Backbone as a ProteinNet text record, in pm:
[ID]
protein_1_A
[PRIMARY]
MKCVSNQFSNAFRTEYSINGTSIVLKVDGELTLNENVADLGAIKAIVATQTRMARERGPAPNLPGLNYTHEQIMLINAAQAYCALITPQAYALILGMDEHAPPHDRVNGFMMNLPDYGRIFNCPAGTRLNPKSKCSVW
[TERTIARY]
83.2	0	88	197.3	287.6	349.2	381.8	437.6	341.3	213.6	112.9	98.7	89.5	76.4	195.4	315.7	436	444.7	412.4	421.8	329.4	204.1	109.9	149.1	199.6	241.3	363	450.6	575	575.1	499.5	505.7	410.5	306.4	204.8	202.4	279.2	288.7	264.2	180	147.5	171.9	246.8	276.9	179.5	122.8	30.5	76.7	39.4	60.9	-76.2	-100.3	-228.1	-200.2	-255.4	-234.8	-86.1	-5.8	137	219.6	156.9	228.1	232.6	351.6	368.1	347.9	259.9	236.7	245	285.9	293	187.4	100	-4.3	30.8	9.5	43.5	-66.7	-73.2	-170.5	-129.9	-228.1	-206.2	-229.1	-121.5	-129.7	-203.7	-206.4	-281.8	-431.5	-471.3	-612.8	-670.5	-592.9	-641.5	-608.1	-544.8	-491.9	-595.2	-709.9	-807.8	-853.8	-879.8	-924.8	-811.8	-689.4	-575.7	-556.2	-566.5	-552.3	-665.9	-786.6	-900.5	-878.2	-826.8	-797.9	-693.5	-588.9	-484.3	-541.4	-624.6	-686.3	-779.8	-855.4	-950.7	-880.3	-775.5	-708.6	-638.6	-584.3	-523.8	-630.1	-747.5	-855.7	-905	-912.4	-955.8	-858.5	-729.2	-627.8	-630.7	-640.4	-643.4	-765.9	-879.4	-1001.6	-987.9	-933.9	-915.8	-818.7	-713.2	-613.7	-676.5	-753.4	-819.7	-919.8	-997.6	-1096.1	-1028.3	-919	-846.4	-789.7	-742.3	-687.2	-798.6	-914.1	-1024.4	-1094.8	-1110	-1188.1	-1103.1	-975.1	-887.9	-884.7	-789.5	-776.6	-895	-943.6	-1052.2	-993	-1070.4	-1018.7	-995	-894.9	-866.8	-978.7	-998.1	-1097.4	-1043.4	-1123.3	-1073.8	-1039.7	-927.8	-886.5	-813.1	-798.7	-727.2	-598.6	-491.8	-361.7	-324.5	-422.7	-400.6	-439.2	-371.3	-409.7	-532.7	-594.9	-710.4	-670.4	-552.3	-505	-486	-429.3	-410.9	-545.5	-639.9	-772.6	-838.3	-823	-879.3	-824.4	-692.8	-632.6	-665.7	-672	-713.1	-854.8	-941.5	-1079.1	-1083.5	-1004	-1000.3	-955.5	-856.8	-806.3	-906.4	-974.5	-1067.2	-1182.2	-1214.8	-1321.5	-1289.3	-1162.4	-1120.3	-1073	-1102.9	-1060.9	-1130.4	-1051.9	-1108.7	-1011.8	-1065.6	-987.1	-1033.9	-945.2	-985.3	-895.6	-951.5	-877.1	-786.8	-687.1	-604	-687.3	-789.7	-873.9	-950.1	-1001.3	-1072.2	-976	-853.5	-752.5	-725.4	-708.1	-682.9	-801.1	-921.7	-1041.2	-1048.5	-1019.2	-1019	-917.3	-797.5	-693.1	-735.3	-812.3	-849.1	-974.9	-1059.3	-1190.3	-1228.3	-1150.9	-1192.5	-1095.4	-1149.6	-1063.5	-1006	-1043.4	-984.8	-876.1	-769.4	-669.4	-735.2	-685.7	-739.2	-729.4	-818.2	-830.3	-699.9	-616.3	-495.4	-394.6	-389	-300.2	-351.4	-481.9	-543.2	-511	-529.1	-501.2	-352.8	-266.8	-123.2	-82	-144.9	-112.1	-144.3	-262.5	-291.2	-222.8	-195.7	-123.7	23.3	87.3	230.5	259.4	158.4	177.7	128.6	75.5	28.7	149.2	177.8	297	302.1	186.4	182.7	188.2	183.3	175.5	291.7	412.3	529.8	524.5	483.2	471.5	360.8	246.3	130.7	158.7	226.7	254	399.1	477.7	619.2	688	664.4	715.6	841.7	954	1079.6	1073.6	1138.7	1148.9	1223.9	1179.4	1244.3	1181	1076.3	1006.2	890.7	829.8	727	614.3	563.7	452.8	496.6	626.1	676.9	799.5	778.1	893.2	945.4	1072.8	1132.9	1072.7	1036.9	977.1	827.8	746.2	601.3	544.2	428	359.1	259.1	247.3	149.1	97.1	-33.6	-93.5	-128.6	-165.5	-192.7	-158
-119.1	0	126.1	118.2	233.5	259.7	153.4	166.9	243.3	207.3	272.5	419.9	444.9	582.3	667.7	617.2	691.6	711.2	605.3	615.4	724.3	723.9	823.4	964.2	977.6	1110.5	1163.2	1073.9	1117.4	1112	1022.6	1003.8	1094.7	1140.6	1215.5	1362	1436.9	1581.7	1645	1746.2	1812.9	1961.7	2018	2160.7	2236.1	2340.7	2426.4	2570.2	2649.2	2792.8	2857.7	2925.4	2993.3	3141.5	3220.8	3366.8	3402.5	3328	3355.8	3299	3236.1	3177.2	3026.4	2969.4	2825.4	2759	2660.2	2586.3	2436.2	2360.2	2215	2156.9	2078.3	2011.4	1863.7	1802.7	1660.7	1585	1457.1	1367.1	1340.9	1338.6	1302.7	1151.8	1075.8	930.9	875.1	946.4	901.8	919.7	1035.1	1062.4	963.2	928	842.3	694.3	660.4	524.8	414.2	422.9	314.4	292.2	398.6	385.7	334	377.3	329.8	179.2	133.3	-9.5	-87.7	-34.3	-100.2	-109.8	-2.9	-5.1	-110.6	-120.2	-220.1	-361.5	-387.1	-518.3	-547.2	-447.9	-466.6	-498.3	-424.8	-448.9	-584.3	-624.8	-758.5	-866.6	-847.6	-945.1	-951	-837.1	-832	-909.1	-885.3	-954.6	-1104.3	-1141.9	-1283.8	-1353.5	-1286.5	-1343.8	-1360.6	-1260.2	-1268.9	-1380.8	-1394.6	-1500.1	-1638	-1652.2	-1780.3	-1814.2	-1717.1	-1741.8	-1781.1	-1716	-1749.8	-1891.1	-1928.8	-2063.1	-2168.5	-2140.7	-2236.8	-2247.4	-2136.4	-2134.6	-2132.3	-2113.4	-2099.4	-1954.5	-1922.7	-1783.1	-1739.5	-1622.8	-1565.1	-1506	-1500.5	-1439.5	-1290.2	-1237.8	-1094.8	-1014.3	-895.1	-806.6	-750.3	-751.3	-703.4	-554.5	-520.4	-380.4	-325.8	-404.9	-358.8	-437.8	-367.3	-432.2	-441.3	-481	-497.1	-638.2	-690.1	-820	-799.9	-909.4	-900.2	-843	-877.5	-821.1	-670	-623.3	-479.3	-407.8	-464.6	-402.8	-396	-500	-502.1	-385.4	-362.9	-254.9	-117.5	-107.1	19.9	53.9	-46.1	-25	19.1	-44.2	-6.1	139.5	179.6	317.4	417.1	377.9	469	510.3	426.9	459.6	587.3	622.7	740.6	853.9	845	947.8	1079.8	1182.5	1311.8	1423.2	1534.7	1656.2	1754.1	1786.7	1872.8	1995.2	2103.2	2228.4	2219	2306	2308	2331.3	2413.5	2440.8	2314.8	2239.7	2115.6	2013	2007.9	1915.6	1947.3	2075.8	2117.2	2082.5	2099.6	2067.6	1917.9	1835.9	1690.8	1654.1	1713.9	1682	1715.1	1821	1864.7	1803.2	1746	1704.5	1560	1492.5	1359.3	1253.8	1141.2	1032.3	953.5	990.4	930.6	1022.6	965.4	1045.4	1098.8	1209.7	1257.9	1148.4	1152.9	1041.7	990.4	1076.6	1024.6	969.5	1026.7	973	838.2	827.5	702.4	588.3	613.5	511	476	576.4	548.8	472	500.9	431.3	283.8	248.6	104.8	33.6	102.5	36.6	13	112.1	99.2	-5.1	-43.6	-145.7	-283.1	-292.1	-420	-499.4	-613.2	-689.5	-726.7	-749	-792.5	-677.8	-554	-441	-439.3	-455.6	-451.6	-558.8	-678.5	-788	-759.1	-714.4	-692.9	-586.3	-478.5	-369.7	-364.5	-467	-469.6	-339.5	-303.7	-179.3	-211.2	-149.1	-181.6	-155.7	-242.2	-223.6	-95.3	-25.5	98.3	222	204.5	319.5	359.5	472.9	527.7	426.5	360.8	269.3	125	101.9	-30.2	-13.6	50.6	70.6	-63.1	-64.8	-187.7	-223.2	-122.8	-144.6	-113.1	-214	-199.1	-219.8	-160.3	-181.3	-295.5	-377.3	-485.2	-502.3	-512.2	-528.3	-673.5	-745.9	-890	-957.8
0	0	0	75.2	80.3	-57.2	-130	-264.7	-354.2	-349.9	-434.5	-395.6	-267	-219	-262.6	-241.1	-279.8	-430.8	-504	-649.5	-703.1	-660.3	-711.4	-666.7	-545	-497.4	-572.7	-615.6	-679	-831.5	-889.1	-1034.5	-1110.9	-1046.3	-1120.4	-1079.1	-1154	-1135.9	-1271.8	-1275.2	-1400	-1383.8	-1477.1	-1472.5	-1562.1	-1507.9	-1581.9	-1570.2	-1668.3	-1663	-1654.1	-1544.8	-1524.1	-1504.6	-1595.6	-1593.2	-1587.7	-1662.4	-1670.6	-1557.3	-1461.8	-1349.5	-1366.3	-1355.2	-1368.7	-1232.8	-1231.1	-1107	-1135.8	-1035.8	-1046.4	-953.3	-1012.3	-935.9	-927.9	-813.2	-799.5	-729.4	-762.6	-701.5	-557.4	-468	-328.5	-317.2	-311.2	-308.4	-189.1	-77.6	39.9	17.7	-37.9	-63.8	-164.4	-265.8	-374	-354.3	-243	-222.6	-242.6	-176.8	-186.1	-329.8	-401.7	-540.5	-630.4	-604.1	-683.9	-664.6	-541.8	-513	-579.6	-573.9	-638.4	-789	-850	-994.1	-1028.4	-945.6	-971	-964	-865.8	-854.3	-970.6	-1011.8	-1121.2	-1252.4	-1285.6	-1414.1	-1413.7	-1299.8	-1291.3	-1310.9	-1252	-1266.5	-1410.7	-1477.1	-1616.8	-1704.8	-1686.5	-1766.9	-1737.5	-1611.3	-1575.4	-1635.3	-1634.3	-1691.6	-1841.9	-1908.8	-2054.2	-2089.5	-2012.9	-2036.5	-2016.7	-1908.8	-1881.9	-1992.4	-2036.5	-2142.4	-2273.2	-2306.4	-2429.4	-2421.4	-2303.2	-2283.6	-2294.5	-2235.7	-2235.5	-2370.5	-2439	-2563.1	-2689.2	-2671.5	-2787.2	-2833.3	-2919.1	-2961.9	-3048	-3021.6	-3101.6	-3229.1	-3335.6	-3458.7	-3437.9	-3506.7	-3497.3	-3561.5	-3510.9	-3569	-3699.5	-3805.4	-3934.8	-3929.5	-3992.1	-4002.2	-3881.4	-3776.2	-3657.5	-3642.7	-3621.9	-3604.6	-3456.9	-3376.1	-3232.5	-3192.3	-3093	-3037.3	-2949.4	-2911.2	-2821.4	-2686.1	-2639.4	-2512.1	-2523.7	-2634.3	-2653.4	-2659.4	-2732.7	-2743.1	-2605.4	-2525.9	-2391	-2307.7	-2313.2	-2233.8	-2291.8	-2423.2	-2484.9	-2441.3	-2439	-2394.8	-2248.5	-2163.9	-2022.2	-2007	-2084.7	-2076.2	-2133.6	-2240.1	-2306.6	-2215.1	-2120.6	-2026.5	-1948.1	-1939.5	-1863.4	-1953.9	-2081.8	-2177.2	-2142.4	-2119.5	-2081.2	-2115.1	-2150.1	-2169.4	-2063.1	-1970.4	-1859.6	-1852.5	-1804.5	-1789.7	-1666.3	-1658.2	-1537.2	-1410.1	-1421.4	-1305.2	-1263.2	-1360.9	-1329.7	-1271	-1325.7	-1273	-1125.9	-1095.3	-956.6	-867.2	-917.4	-840.3	-810.5	-909.7	-889.1	-780.4	-788.8	-690.8	-548.5	-531.6	-397.3	-340.9	-428.7	-380.5	-410.8	-491.8	-536.2	-487.1	-441.5	-396.8	-513.6	-635.9	-755.7	-809.8	-863.1	-933.5	-1061.1	-1116	-1242.9	-1350.2	-1448.2	-1543.1	-1604.5	-1660.8	-1726.8	-1626.4	-1507.6	-1404.1	-1355.3	-1343.7	-1299.1	-1395.6	-1524.7	-1625.4	-1626.6	-1629.3	-1629.7	-1505.3	-1392	-1267.8	-1272.8	-1321.9	-1322.6	-1437.1	-1546.2	-1656	-1619	-1557.6	-1528.4	-1421.2	-1346.2	-1242.8	-1286.3	-1405.3	-1457.8	-1506.5	-1444.8	-1483.3	-1631.6	-1693.4	-1833.6	-1934.1	-1889.5	-1982.1	-2082.7	-2034.1	-2121.9	-2229.4	-2190.3	-2287	-2388.7	-2340.2	-2426.9	-2532.3	-2494.4	-2587.6	-2634	-2599.3	-2637.3	-2594.1	-2470.4	-2413	-2332.3	-2366.1	-2297.4	-2146.2	-2071.5	-1927.1	-1897.1	-1795.9	-1755.1	-1817.1	-1896.8	-1955.3	-1863.3	-1890.2	-1801.7	-1772.9	-1875.5	-1853.2	-1827.9	-1823.1	-1785.5	-1696.2	-1578.9	-1489.4	-1437.3	-1405.4	-1351.9	-1216.3	-1140	-1008.8	-1016.3	-989.5	-995	-854.9	-831.4	-705.2	-721.8	-618.7	-619.4	-476.6	-465	-333.6	-307.5	-411.6	-399.8	-527.8
[MASK]
++++++++++++++++++++++++++++++++++++++++++++++++++++++++++++++++++++++++++++++++++++++++++++++++++++++++++++++++++++++++++++++++++++++++++

């Protein structure tokens, strides 16, 4: 739990310029901890379920016209649920009042801690979304 709290507090900082003044806003990992842990558990369960279904039923045919695997489409779909364009003021409001991290930080947080992410997207170890050190609660 401490790993998740520290990671969100330190990894998610966004710089904005408001009225000519540059400010850095950051996620409060303690405030968002419960939701971050829930997201990590949910994405792991989704991947495990998809893997089990593929093993039991065999590989599904690829969707025509898409150059993504079923695992990639699954994660793209999970991320798309949080697709949002927010103003700096809205971002600041979310940070101060919501137990959820802002949408893009939330998605990056659960993706970067997913052990299979690097394999699924062929993402080199040590990059932002495939850090060498990941947080895991269970």
